[in-house]
């Protein structure tokens, strides 16, 4: 069977009809996907919250110098653009805030980020970014999520990468500050505790706390940890940390593509199996939206989840106190309120 | 099929699945696939950080 590839250039804009309909329902789909995990994880974590501090305490801690911050996420651009090389060469002294998914990339380059952020409650995938002490060949055979995707290419060699990451995180854990969600999985929380990371707990807002019977308000009353809008994904949560928690004024994004390079086979996208189940091989073009990035004069494409993240981010950036610079140099995140500039340009002005 | 039709009786009443049941199965499968398309975590419009929700 030949592998389904994205359509040719002149037909790209025609596709994605179903995806555009799905984006409007992503809030509901997300709650269906993670709601039960969020509640179960929160209940399980309650006795563990005495280990570590509240996110509120992070405001009293120095996280990078000055008013600049760079977010490092694990989009497909990081192994094409290599942002850490540029950051290190420029001697950037501001806050380096890494999503858990980019922590391995940082540690491999002997960089301990000033803050790591994690939010996804998934029971066994997210712990992989920390090194999974219980990873087995049997578990790998059941889930090709990491080796299939165009993210951190080192994760294609899964067992070896896991062993290296276990060692790196064990070595540097005590030096790492982590903004840990009260709704993170047991595997992630145990791994964070075992590696000795400095924990700052927070709860993701799961509904409007102003509404009667709000789950978010109930969670606060039970754990007393601040509730933060995670913006649908960990990259947005890391940016929110920089803006609303640390009060940084100039925040650069790297590795936040919210999409795929135009030549990426559909099979290498995050929800390929789900898309295949939904519409079948012949109709895959309907599930992906192709977007022309005018700054890079290049086509990228996205799926309903990433397209939803983009919509959310463009809304959140309107209420931000900081200036936001997208230095990803790839992807689909551009629009009002975002300076789409190169990382070198940001570093020249803010290093 | 016409040869078999009506020339024997079953002990139990057998109800053939109708189109509605088939639709339900398809709808359920589609609904399950849709749920798995969801994002990593919730988003709440117009909110940033709530340091203290006691006053709400």
mmCIF file of C-alpha atoms in Angstrom:
data_model
loop_
_atom_site.group_PDB
_atom_site.id
_atom_site.type_symbol
_atom_site.label_atom_id
_atom_site.label_comp_id
_atom_site.label_asym_id
_atom_site.label_seq_id
_atom_site.Cartn_x
_atom_site.Cartn_y
_atom_site.Cartn_z
ATOM 1 C CA UNK A 1 0.000 0.000 0.000
ATOM 2 C CA UNK A 2 1.400 3.418 -0.861
ATOM 3 C CA UNK A 3 1.494 5.942 1.939
ATOM 4 C CA UNK A 4 -1.023 8.757 1.784
ATOM 5 C CA UNK A 5 0.782 12.046 1.254
ATOM 6 C CA UNK A 6 -0.502 15.619 1.513
ATOM 7 C CA UNK A 7 -1.990 16.989 -1.740
ATOM 8 C CA UNK A 8 0.053 18.816 -4.331
ATOM 9 C CA UNK A 9 0.624 22.538 -3.917
ATOM 10 C CA UNK A 10 -2.119 23.832 -6.202
ATOM 11 C CA UNK A 11 -4.796 21.695 -4.508
ATOM 12 C CA UNK A 12 -3.856 22.321 -0.873
ATOM 13 C CA UNK A 13 -6.323 25.085 -0.041
ATOM 14 C CA UNK A 14 -9.268 22.945 -1.208
ATOM 15 C CA UNK A 15 -8.902 20.446 1.621
ATOM 16 C CA UNK A 16 -9.687 20.339 5.329
ATOM 17 C CA UNK A 17 -13.477 20.752 5.109
ATOM 18 C CA UNK A 18 -14.170 18.298 7.935
ATOM 19 C CA UNK A 19 -11.282 19.616 10.021
ATOM 20 C CA UNK A 20 -12.760 23.119 9.978
ATOM 21 C CA UNK A 21 -16.039 21.742 11.368
ATOM 22 C CA UNK A 22 -14.213 19.726 14.028
ATOM 23 C CA UNK A 23 -12.180 22.680 15.313
ATOM 24 C CA UNK A 24 -15.388 24.282 16.597
ATOM 25 C CA UNK A 25 -16.061 21.201 18.737
ATOM 26 C CA UNK A 26 -12.552 20.645 20.065
ATOM 27 C CA UNK A 27 -13.381 21.952 23.534
ATOM 28 C CA UNK A 28 -15.960 19.192 23.967
ATOM 29 C CA UNK A 29 -13.748 16.526 22.370
ATOM 30 C CA UNK A 30 -10.908 17.501 24.693
ATOM 31 C CA UNK A 31 -13.027 17.132 27.812
ATOM 32 C CA UNK A 32 -14.243 13.739 26.581
ATOM 33 C CA UNK A 33 -10.629 12.735 26.001
ATOM 34 C CA UNK A 34 -9.072 13.957 29.251
ATOM 35 C CA UNK A 35 -11.892 14.726 31.712
ATOM 36 C CA UNK A 36 -11.921 11.395 33.487
ATOM 37 C CA UNK A 37 -8.116 11.311 33.641
ATOM 38 C CA UNK A 38 -8.045 14.863 35.042
ATOM 39 C CA UNK A 39 -10.429 14.005 37.865
ATOM 40 C CA UNK A 40 -8.844 10.636 38.696
ATOM 41 C CA UNK A 41 -5.315 12.074 38.664
ATOM 42 C CA UNK A 42 -6.339 15.016 40.862
ATOM 43 C CA UNK A 43 -7.868 12.716 43.472
ATOM 44 C CA UNK A 44 -4.820 10.473 43.434
ATOM 45 C CA UNK A 45 -2.395 13.395 43.722
ATOM 46 C CA UNK A 46 -4.077 15.165 46.653
ATOM 47 C CA UNK A 47 -2.035 13.371 49.361
ATOM 48 C CA UNK A 48 1.190 14.131 47.444
ATOM 49 C CA UNK A 49 0.724 17.905 47.305
ATOM 50 C CA UNK A 50 2.588 18.350 50.589
ATOM 51 C CA UNK A 51 5.755 17.586 48.625
ATOM 52 C CA UNK A 52 6.661 20.837 46.935
ATOM 53 C CA UNK A 53 5.177 24.331 46.976
ATOM 54 C CA UNK A 54 2.358 26.296 45.439
ATOM 55 C CA UNK A 55 2.872 27.972 42.064
ATOM 56 C CA UNK A 56 2.258 31.218 43.958
ATOM 57 C CA UNK A 57 5.707 30.810 45.543
ATOM 58 C CA UNK A 58 7.325 30.800 42.117
ATOM 59 C CA UNK A 59 6.670 34.542 41.965
ATOM 60 C CA UNK A 60 9.208 34.982 44.790
ATOM 61 C CA UNK A 61 11.884 32.959 43.027
ATOM 62 C CA UNK A 62 14.344 34.292 40.437
ATOM 63 C CA UNK A 63 13.634 32.545 37.130
ATOM 64 C CA UNK A 64 16.124 33.906 34.602
ATOM 65 C CA UNK A 65 17.465 37.443 34.554
ATOM 66 C CA UNK A 66 15.625 40.503 33.285
ATOM 67 C CA UNK A 67 12.255 40.693 31.583
ATOM 68 C CA UNK A 68 12.851 38.310 28.685
ATOM 69 C CA UNK A 69 11.894 34.656 28.370
ATOM 70 C CA UNK A 70 12.161 31.996 25.703
ATOM 71 C CA UNK A 71 9.710 29.104 25.528
ATOM 72 C CA UNK A 72 11.160 25.863 24.200
ATOM 73 C CA UNK A 73 8.593 23.381 22.904
ATOM 74 C CA UNK A 74 9.013 20.209 20.870
ATOM 75 C CA UNK A 75 7.450 21.037 17.519
ATOM 76 C CA UNK A 76 9.052 19.689 14.339
ATOM 77 C CA UNK A 77 10.990 22.924 13.828
ATOM 78 C CA UNK A 78 13.383 22.313 16.733
ATOM 79 C CA UNK A 79 15.463 19.754 14.916
ATOM 80 C CA UNK A 80 15.496 21.870 11.764
ATOM 81 C CA UNK A 81 16.114 25.264 13.414
ATOM 82 C CA UNK A 82 18.144 24.079 16.430
ATOM 83 C CA UNK A 83 17.111 26.992 18.668
ATOM 84 C CA UNK A 84 19.340 25.998 21.602
ATOM 85 C CA UNK A 85 22.478 26.473 19.506
ATOM 86 C CA UNK A 86 21.445 30.066 18.798
ATOM 87 C CA UNK A 87 20.376 30.703 22.408
ATOM 88 C CA UNK A 88 23.668 29.432 23.792
ATOM 89 C CA UNK A 89 25.729 31.308 21.207
ATOM 90 C CA UNK A 90 23.959 34.554 22.102
ATOM 91 C CA UNK A 91 24.529 34.063 25.832
ATOM 92 C CA UNK A 92 20.845 34.591 26.606
ATOM 93 C CA UNK A 93 20.405 35.333 30.311
ATOM 94 C CA UNK A 94 16.623 35.528 30.466
ATOM 95 C CA UNK A 95 14.315 32.715 31.534
ATOM 96 C CA UNK A 96 14.462 29.503 29.556
ATOM 97 C CA UNK A 97 11.101 27.809 30.009
ATOM 98 C CA UNK A 98 10.805 24.304 28.578
ATOM 99 C CA UNK A 99 7.782 22.173 28.008
ATOM 100 C CA UNK A 100 8.319 18.697 29.413
ATOM 101 C CA UNK A 101 8.478 17.496 25.813
ATOM 102 C CA UNK A 102 11.555 19.627 25.118
ATOM 103 C CA UNK A 103 13.342 18.845 28.390
ATOM 104 C CA UNK A 104 15.211 15.936 26.790
ATOM 105 C CA UNK A 105 16.419 18.220 23.991
ATOM 106 C CA UNK A 106 17.709 20.678 26.629
ATOM 107 C CA UNK A 107 19.417 18.090 28.827
ATOM 108 C CA UNK A 108 21.064 16.415 25.820
ATOM 109 C CA UNK A 109 22.641 19.781 25.100
ATOM 110 C CA UNK A 110 23.714 20.159 28.747
ATOM 111 C CA UNK A 111 21.206 22.927 29.338
ATOM 112 C CA UNK A 112 19.090 22.844 32.490
ATOM 113 C CA UNK A 113 16.040 25.002 31.777
ATOM 114 C CA UNK A 114 15.057 27.618 34.383
ATOM 115 C CA UNK A 115 11.568 26.119 34.508
ATOM 116 C CA UNK A 116 9.859 23.016 33.098
ATOM 117 C CA UNK A 117 6.086 22.957 32.596
ATOM 118 C CA UNK A 118 3.825 19.934 32.296
ATOM 119 C CA UNK A 119 0.051 19.750 31.958
ATOM 120 C CA UNK A 120 -1.243 16.819 29.823
ATOM 121 C CA UNK A 121 -2.829 14.189 32.146
ATOM 122 C CA UNK A 122 -2.208 11.220 29.837
ATOM 123 C CA UNK A 123 -1.531 8.097 31.913
ATOM 124 C CA UNK A 124 1.616 6.741 30.249
ATOM 125 C CA UNK A 125 2.753 8.927 27.349
ATOM 126 C CA UNK A 126 3.883 12.076 29.152
ATOM 127 C CA UNK A 127 6.210 10.244 31.540
ATOM 128 C CA UNK A 128 8.248 9.281 28.495
ATOM 129 C CA UNK A 129 9.555 12.856 28.354
ATOM 130 C CA UNK A 130 11.002 12.347 31.862
ATOM 131 C CA UNK A 131 12.398 8.876 31.197
ATOM 132 C CA UNK A 132 9.959 6.094 31.979
ATOM 133 C CA UNK A 133 11.360 3.654 34.543
ATOM 134 C CA UNK A 134 8.683 1.109 33.560
ATOM 135 C CA UNK A 135 9.153 1.250 29.774
ATOM 136 C CA UNK A 136 9.182 -2.182 28.165
ATOM 137 C CA UNK A 137 9.284 -3.529 24.633
ATOM 138 C CA UNK A 138 5.723 -4.764 25.176
ATOM 139 C CA UNK A 139 4.508 -1.255 26.016
ATOM 140 C CA UNK A 140 6.291 0.129 22.964
ATOM 141 C CA UNK A 141 4.673 -2.434 20.706
ATOM 142 C CA UNK A 142 1.244 -1.132 21.724
ATOM 143 C CA UNK A 143 1.893 2.564 21.101
ATOM 144 C CA UNK A 144 3.821 4.058 18.182
ATOM 145 C CA UNK A 145 3.028 7.677 19.180
ATOM 146 C CA UNK A 146 6.651 8.735 19.693
ATOM 147 C CA UNK A 147 8.519 6.829 17.005
ATOM 148 C CA UNK A 148 5.987 7.788 14.335
ATOM 149 C CA UNK A 149 6.078 11.554 14.756
ATOM 150 C CA UNK A 150 8.194 14.386 13.426
ATOM 151 C CA UNK A 151 9.038 15.736 16.893
ATOM 152 C CA UNK A 152 12.242 14.932 18.755
ATOM 153 C CA UNK A 153 13.998 12.564 16.335
ATOM 154 C CA UNK A 154 15.950 10.928 19.180
ATOM 155 C CA UNK A 155 12.679 9.411 20.370
ATOM 156 C CA UNK A 156 12.651 7.154 17.312
ATOM 157 C CA UNK A 157 15.250 4.993 19.088
ATOM 158 C CA UNK A 158 13.016 4.621 22.076
ATOM 159 C CA UNK A 159 14.679 2.219 24.499
ATOM 160 C CA UNK A 160 18.137 3.803 24.186
ATOM 161 C CA UNK A 161 16.727 7.337 24.454
ATOM 162 C CA UNK A 162 14.709 6.349 27.493
ATOM 163 C CA UNK A 163 17.778 4.993 29.267
ATOM 164 C CA UNK A 164 19.768 8.149 28.523
ATOM 165 C CA UNK A 165 16.901 10.350 29.677
ATOM 166 C CA UNK A 166 16.433 8.408 32.894
ATOM 167 C CA UNK A 167 20.088 9.050 33.649
ATOM 168 C CA UNK A 168 19.980 12.761 32.687
ATOM 169 C CA UNK A 169 16.854 13.477 34.724
ATOM 170 C CA UNK A 170 18.183 11.544 37.724
ATOM 171 C CA UNK A 171 21.396 13.580 37.535
ATOM 172 C CA UNK A 172 19.825 17.019 37.054
ATOM 173 C CA UNK A 173 16.458 16.550 38.750
ATOM 174 C CA UNK A 174 17.369 18.428 41.910
ATOM 175 C CA UNK A 175 18.375 21.468 39.796
ATOM 176 C CA UNK A 176 15.097 21.580 37.868
ATOM 177 C CA UNK A 177 12.129 23.706 38.903
ATOM 178 C CA UNK A 178 8.908 22.249 37.544
ATOM 179 C CA UNK A 179 5.428 23.745 37.335
ATOM 180 C CA UNK A 180 3.580 20.488 37.915
ATOM 181 C CA UNK A 181 -0.155 20.160 37.306
ATOM 182 C CA UNK A 182 -2.204 18.691 40.134
ATOM 183 C CA UNK A 183 -3.877 16.699 37.368
ATOM 184 C CA UNK A 184 -0.700 15.076 36.024
ATOM 185 C CA UNK A 185 -0.570 11.309 35.830
ATOM 186 C CA UNK A 186 0.645 9.142 38.683
ATOM 187 C CA UNK A 187 3.605 8.067 36.538
ATOM 188 C CA UNK A 188 4.704 11.685 35.950
ATOM 189 C CA UNK A 189 4.212 12.758 39.567
ATOM 190 C CA UNK A 190 6.127 9.754 40.911
ATOM 191 C CA UNK A 191 8.933 10.311 38.433
ATOM 192 C CA UNK A 192 9.180 14.009 39.367
ATOM 193 C CA UNK A 193 9.226 13.143 43.072
ATOM 194 C CA UNK A 194 11.790 10.358 42.635
ATOM 195 C CA UNK A 195 14.141 12.581 40.632
ATOM 196 C CA UNK A 196 14.065 15.293 43.306
ATOM 197 C CA UNK A 197 12.758 18.147 41.142
ATOM 198 C CA UNK A 198 11.627 21.357 42.846
ATOM 199 C CA UNK A 199 7.857 21.255 42.503
ATOM 200 C CA UNK A 200 5.492 24.222 42.104
ATOM 201 C CA UNK A 201 1.932 22.891 41.969
ATOM 202 C CA UNK A 202 -0.899 24.412 39.947
ATOM 203 C CA UNK A 203 -4.248 23.252 38.624
ATOM 204 C CA UNK A 204 -5.316 23.743 35.023
ATOM 205 C CA UNK A 205 -8.644 25.551 34.711
ATOM 206 C CA UNK A 206 -11.071 22.947 33.429
ATOM 207 C CA UNK A 207 -14.133 25.197 33.326
ATOM 208 C CA UNK A 208 -15.199 28.748 34.127
ATOM 209 C CA UNK A 209 -14.726 29.203 37.890
ATOM 210 C CA UNK A 210 -17.434 31.878 37.900
ATOM 211 C CA UNK A 211 -20.087 29.298 37.040
ATOM 212 C CA UNK A 212 -22.101 27.499 39.728
ATOM 213 C CA UNK A 213 -20.727 24.050 40.601
ATOM 214 C CA UNK A 214 -17.460 24.826 38.811
ATOM 215 C CA UNK A 215 -15.026 21.901 38.916
ATOM 216 C CA UNK A 216 -12.106 24.339 38.842
ATOM 217 C CA UNK A 217 -13.380 26.125 41.959
ATOM 218 C CA UNK A 218 -13.998 22.821 43.706
ATOM 219 C CA UNK A 219 -10.439 21.719 42.894
ATOM 220 C CA UNK A 220 -9.072 24.967 44.319
ATOM 221 C CA UNK A 221 -11.014 24.595 47.544
ATOM 222 C CA UNK A 222 -9.642 21.099 48.002
ATOM 223 C CA UNK A 223 -5.987 21.721 47.137
ATOM 224 C CA UNK A 224 -5.490 25.516 47.557
ATOM 225 C CA UNK A 225 -3.231 25.618 44.485
ATOM 226 C CA UNK A 226 -3.582 28.430 41.915
ATOM 227 C CA UNK A 227 -5.656 27.637 38.845
ATOM 228 C CA UNK A 228 -4.193 28.656 35.495
ATOM 229 C CA UNK A 229 -5.567 28.655 31.983
ATOM 230 C CA UNK A 230 -3.388 26.113 30.167
ATOM 231 C CA UNK A 231 -4.660 27.129 26.755
ATOM 232 C CA UNK A 232 -5.304 23.583 25.559
ATOM 233 C CA UNK A 233 -1.671 22.457 25.493
ATOM 234 C CA UNK A 234 1.629 22.631 27.306
ATOM 235 C CA UNK A 235 3.222 25.158 24.941
ATOM 236 C CA UNK A 236 0.480 27.673 25.654
ATOM 237 C CA UNK A 237 0.727 26.851 29.373
ATOM 238 C CA UNK A 238 4.463 27.599 29.319
ATOM 239 C CA UNK A 239 3.795 30.935 27.619
ATOM 240 C CA UNK A 240 1.105 31.732 30.224
ATOM 241 C CA UNK A 241 3.630 30.971 32.982
ATOM 242 C CA UNK A 242 6.053 33.488 31.472
ATOM 243 C CA UNK A 243 3.389 36.155 31.058
ATOM 244 C CA UNK A 244 0.961 35.827 33.956
ATOM 245 C CA UNK A 245 3.057 34.104 36.638
ATOM 246 C CA UNK A 246 6.631 35.322 36.096
ATOM 247 C CA UNK A 247 5.636 38.704 34.653
ATOM 248 C CA UNK A 248 8.111 38.550 31.769
ATOM 249 C CA UNK A 249 7.608 41.362 29.263
ATOM 250 C CA UNK A 250 9.242 39.932 26.138
ATOM 251 C CA UNK A 251 8.426 36.287 25.505
ATOM 252 C CA UNK A 252 9.762 34.352 22.524
ATOM 253 C CA UNK A 253 8.305 31.070 21.305
ATOM 254 C CA UNK A 254 10.392 28.311 19.771
ATOM 255 C CA UNK A 255 9.190 24.875 18.702
ATOM 256 C CA UNK A 256 5.564 25.995 18.796
ATOM 257 C CA UNK A 257 4.634 25.028 15.248
ATOM 258 C CA UNK A 258 1.026 23.902 15.776
ATOM 259 C CA UNK A 259 1.454 22.145 12.461
ATOM 260 C CA UNK A 260 3.607 20.069 10.140
ATOM 261 C CA UNK A 261 5.965 20.818 7.280
ATOM 262 C CA UNK A 262 4.177 20.434 3.951
ATOM 263 C CA UNK A 263 6.155 17.355 2.965
ATOM 264 C CA UNK A 264 5.398 15.405 6.160
ATOM 265 C CA UNK A 265 3.485 12.183 5.434
ATOM 266 C CA UNK A 266 0.116 12.055 7.199
ATOM 267 C CA UNK A 267 1.309 8.941 9.006
ATOM 268 C CA UNK A 268 3.816 11.049 10.944
ATOM 269 C CA UNK A 269 1.170 13.299 12.479
ATOM 270 C CA UNK A 270 -0.074 13.033 16.056
ATOM 271 C CA UNK A 271 -3.646 11.920 15.376
ATOM 272 C CA UNK A 272 -3.053 9.821 12.268
ATOM 273 C CA UNK A 273 -4.624 6.649 13.659
ATOM 274 C CA UNK A 274 -7.635 8.575 14.947
ATOM 275 C CA UNK A 275 -8.078 10.347 11.601
ATOM 276 C CA UNK A 276 -7.818 7.040 9.806
ATOM 277 C CA UNK A 277 -10.509 5.529 12.062
ATOM 278 C CA UNK A 278 -12.720 8.545 11.478
ATOM 279 C CA UNK A 279 -12.692 8.860 7.698
ATOM 280 C CA UNK A 280 -10.473 6.150 6.214
ATOM 281 C CA UNK A 281 -7.388 6.465 4.030
ATOM 282 C CA UNK A 282 -9.165 7.922 0.986
ATOM 283 C CA UNK A 283 -10.621 10.910 2.829
ATOM 284 C CA UNK A 284 -7.643 11.903 4.982
ATOM 285 C CA UNK A 285 -7.299 15.212 3.129
ATOM 286 C CA UNK A 286 -10.548 16.322 4.774
ATOM 287 C CA UNK A 287 -9.056 16.056 8.271
ATOM 288 C CA UNK A 288 -6.034 18.277 7.609
ATOM 289 C CA UNK A 289 -6.027 22.017 6.912
ATOM 290 C CA UNK A 290 -3.286 23.469 4.721
ATOM 291 C CA UNK A 291 -2.103 26.960 5.616
ATOM 292 C CA UNK A 292 0.255 29.260 3.747
ATOM 293 C CA UNK A 293 2.691 31.051 6.040
ATOM 294 C CA UNK A 294 3.317 34.411 4.343
ATOM 295 C CA UNK A 295 6.325 35.228 6.548
ATOM 296 C CA UNK A 296 8.151 32.102 5.415
ATOM 297 C CA UNK A 297 6.408 31.863 2.024
ATOM 298 C CA UNK A 298 5.875 28.187 2.730
ATOM 299 C CA UNK A 299 2.920 25.839 3.080
ATOM 300 C CA UNK A 300 2.337 23.992 6.349
ATOM 301 C CA UNK A 301 -0.585 21.849 7.353
ATOM 302 C CA UNK A 302 -2.346 21.216 10.603
ATOM 303 C CA UNK A 303 -4.893 18.915 12.243
ATOM 304 C CA UNK A 304 -8.010 19.881 14.224
ATOM 305 C CA UNK A 305 -6.225 19.863 17.600
ATOM 306 C CA UNK A 306 -3.330 22.048 16.455
ATOM 307 C CA UNK A 307 -5.729 24.335 14.573
ATOM 308 C CA UNK A 308 -7.700 24.673 17.816
ATOM 309 C CA UNK A 309 -4.509 25.493 19.744
ATOM 310 C CA UNK A 310 -3.789 28.216 17.189
ATOM 311 C CA UNK A 311 -7.248 29.770 17.597
ATOM 312 C CA UNK A 312 -6.889 29.658 21.376
ATOM 313 C CA UNK A 313 -3.448 31.241 21.330
ATOM 314 C CA UNK A 314 -4.549 34.045 19.042
ATOM 315 C CA UNK A 315 -7.368 34.759 21.509
ATOM 316 C CA UNK A 316 -5.168 34.560 24.624
ATOM 317 C CA UNK A 317 -2.469 36.806 23.218
ATOM 318 C CA UNK A 318 -5.009 39.646 23.050
ATOM 319 C CA UNK A 319 -5.214 39.682 26.873
ATOM 320 C CA UNK A 320 -1.482 39.274 27.514
ATOM 321 C CA UNK A 321 0.650 41.798 29.350
ATOM 322 C CA UNK A 322 3.785 40.700 27.488
ATOM 323 C CA UNK A 323 4.937 41.162 23.923
ATOM 324 C CA UNK A 324 4.957 37.802 22.157
ATOM 325 C CA UNK A 325 7.524 36.934 19.503
ATOM 326 C CA UNK A 326 7.074 33.747 17.528
ATOM 327 C CA UNK A 327 10.634 32.670 16.753
ATOM 328 C CA UNK A 328 9.680 29.131 15.772
ATOM 329 C CA UNK A 329 10.591 29.916 12.148
ATOM 330 C CA UNK A 330 8.041 27.369 11.015
ATOM 331 C CA UNK A 331 4.423 26.429 11.483
ATOM 332 C CA UNK A 332 1.122 28.244 11.438
ATOM 333 C CA UNK A 333 1.100 30.503 14.519
ATOM 334 C CA UNK A 334 0.937 34.048 13.213
ATOM 335 C CA UNK A 335 -1.632 36.834 13.486
ATOM 336 C CA UNK A 336 -2.620 39.918 15.502
ATOM 337 C CA UNK A 337 -0.582 40.307 18.671
ATOM 338 C CA UNK A 338 2.296 38.101 17.559
ATOM 339 C CA UNK A 339 5.590 39.380 16.200
ATOM 340 C CA UNK A 340 6.724 36.716 13.727
ATOM 341 C CA UNK A 341 10.501 37.205 13.780
ATOM 342 C CA UNK A 342 13.661 35.116 13.628
ATOM 343 C CA UNK A 343 15.202 33.884 16.864
ATOM 344 C CA UNK A 344 18.441 35.684 15.967
ATOM 345 C CA UNK A 345 16.530 38.939 15.729
ATOM 346 C CA UNK A 346 14.910 38.405 19.146
ATOM 347 C CA UNK A 347 18.257 37.480 20.696
ATOM 348 C CA UNK A 348 19.913 40.592 19.261
ATOM 349 C CA UNK A 349 17.358 42.765 21.031
ATOM 350 C CA UNK A 350 16.790 40.771 24.234
ATOM 351 C CA UNK A 351 19.825 38.578 25.005
ATOM 352 C CA UNK B 1 -32.825 -16.682 0.122
ATOM 353 C CA UNK B 2 -36.396 -17.131 -1.154
ATOM 354 C CA UNK B 3 -35.975 -20.916 -1.001
ATOM 355 C CA UNK B 4 -35.302 -20.748 2.741
ATOM 356 C CA UNK B 5 -37.830 -18.075 3.558
ATOM 357 C CA UNK B 6 -40.689 -19.379 5.694
ATOM 358 C CA UNK B 7 -39.967 -23.119 5.420
ATOM 359 C CA UNK B 8 -38.868 -23.529 9.086
ATOM 360 C CA UNK B 9 -39.584 -22.064 12.509
ATOM 361 C CA UNK B 10 -37.050 -20.960 15.100
ATOM 362 C CA UNK B 11 -37.466 -21.745 18.803
ATOM 363 C CA UNK B 12 -36.820 -18.120 19.755
ATOM 364 C CA UNK B 13 -38.005 -15.019 18.026
ATOM 365 C CA UNK B 14 -35.127 -13.622 15.996
ATOM 366 C CA UNK B 15 -35.095 -9.950 15.200
ATOM 367 C CA UNK B 16 -33.023 -8.874 12.266
ATOM 368 C CA UNK B 17 -30.835 -5.836 12.899
ATOM 369 C CA UNK B 18 -32.388 -2.790 11.297
ATOM 370 C CA UNK B 19 -30.675 0.124 9.608
ATOM 371 C CA UNK B 20 -31.025 2.226 12.760
ATOM 372 C CA UNK B 21 -28.845 -0.229 14.736
ATOM 373 C CA UNK B 22 -26.261 -0.161 11.976
ATOM 374 C CA UNK B 23 -26.290 3.636 12.074
ATOM 375 C CA UNK B 24 -25.861 3.542 15.843
ATOM 376 C CA UNK B 25 -22.794 1.374 15.541
ATOM 377 C CA UNK B 26 -21.323 3.645 12.919
ATOM 378 C CA UNK B 27 -22.216 6.716 14.920
ATOM 379 C CA UNK B 28 -20.711 5.240 18.064
ATOM 380 C CA UNK B 29 -17.484 4.386 16.255
ATOM 381 C CA UNK B 30 -17.339 7.866 14.778
ATOM 382 C CA UNK B 31 -18.047 9.430 18.171
ATOM 383 C CA UNK B 32 -15.257 7.399 19.770
ATOM 384 C CA UNK B 33 -12.816 8.441 17.047
ATOM 385 C CA UNK B 34 -13.851 12.083 17.488
ATOM 386 C CA UNK B 35 -13.234 11.950 21.235
ATOM 387 C CA UNK B 36 -9.719 10.713 20.637
ATOM 388 C CA UNK B 37 -9.030 13.786 18.479
ATOM 389 C CA UNK B 38 -9.258 16.068 21.539
ATOM 390 C CA UNK B 39 -6.451 18.306 22.767
ATOM 391 C CA UNK B 40 -4.121 17.932 25.765
ATOM 392 C CA UNK B 41 -6.042 19.964 28.309
ATOM 393 C CA UNK B 42 -9.016 22.319 28.609
ATOM 394 C CA UNK B 43 -9.154 25.949 27.553
ATOM 395 C CA UNK B 44 -11.286 28.529 29.351
ATOM 396 C CA UNK B 45 -11.938 31.698 27.427
ATOM 397 C CA UNK B 46 -10.948 35.081 28.946
ATOM 398 C CA UNK B 47 -9.135 33.590 31.936
ATOM 399 C CA UNK B 48 -5.473 33.740 32.974
ATOM 400 C CA UNK B 49 -4.481 32.807 36.518
ATOM 401 C CA UNK B 50 -6.831 32.511 39.481
ATOM 402 C CA UNK B 51 -4.662 32.843 42.579
ATOM 403 C CA UNK B 52 -7.544 32.625 45.015
ATOM 404 C CA UNK B 53 -11.009 31.297 44.226
ATOM 405 C CA UNK B 54 -12.387 31.654 47.752
ATOM 406 C CA UNK B 55 -14.195 34.858 46.872
ATOM 407 C CA UNK B 56 -16.054 33.322 43.946
#
